[in-house]
Amino acid sequence: MTDAVADPAADAADPPPYFRAHVFVCCNRRPDGHRRGSCAARGSEALRDYMKARAKELGLKGVRINQAGCLDRCEFGPTLVIYPEGVWYSPKTRDDVDAILQAHLVEGGRARHLMLTEQDVLPPKS
């Protein structure tokens, strides 16, 4: 009789994700007049609160909506990122939040008109 050989890859496998989607909403606040601005000054805290309430109303299971510190895309704020996909959005209104929830978290697609892409970068510092 031979002993079973353990599969080292099976031991190294990641555990299943705790959430199917994790949304980080930047709520960083800089002093008024800061050259980069801040997401909180542009209303991200109210949008985060609305998003949390709407996700609950929609019964989205396995979705966590969190406040985040600076996500370093201040000039495009308010900003949020959804993992595990790593898709970035810039919602400005409650309607934008509804569009993101519906397209990304209900339907599994994207709210493309609200996405930040590789083209949304800051000009080089002079």
Phi, psi and omega in degrees: 000135181254151176281144176291140178266127179290142178273110183298330179293324179294323179291333183269357182295144177288149174291162178296150180296145180286324176241146175284333176214139179233119183254125176249118180254121180292126176234026179294140178236124174256166176300147176306140178086359178299139185300331181267348184070191176203153181296320181298319179295340179261012173096016184294329182295316178293322178294321176298314180299318178296317181298318179298315180295317180293320178299320178293315178301322181283351180070032181290112181271143177072021180243129178242128178248118185239152168283141176234156169285198185302127176261003173066031171231043189306318185294344181256007188293162358294147179235155173212159177225139180246124176250150024273353185289331183075035181267131182258142177226159175230082179279138179250339186224170174297324177299322176297316178300315178301318180297319179293313179302312183295306185292312189273312189265337176267308186269344180079015178256217181221147170266078191302325182291349180248359183285144166268135183239184178297343179277345180270080179232156178284147174295153180299147177290139179258000000 
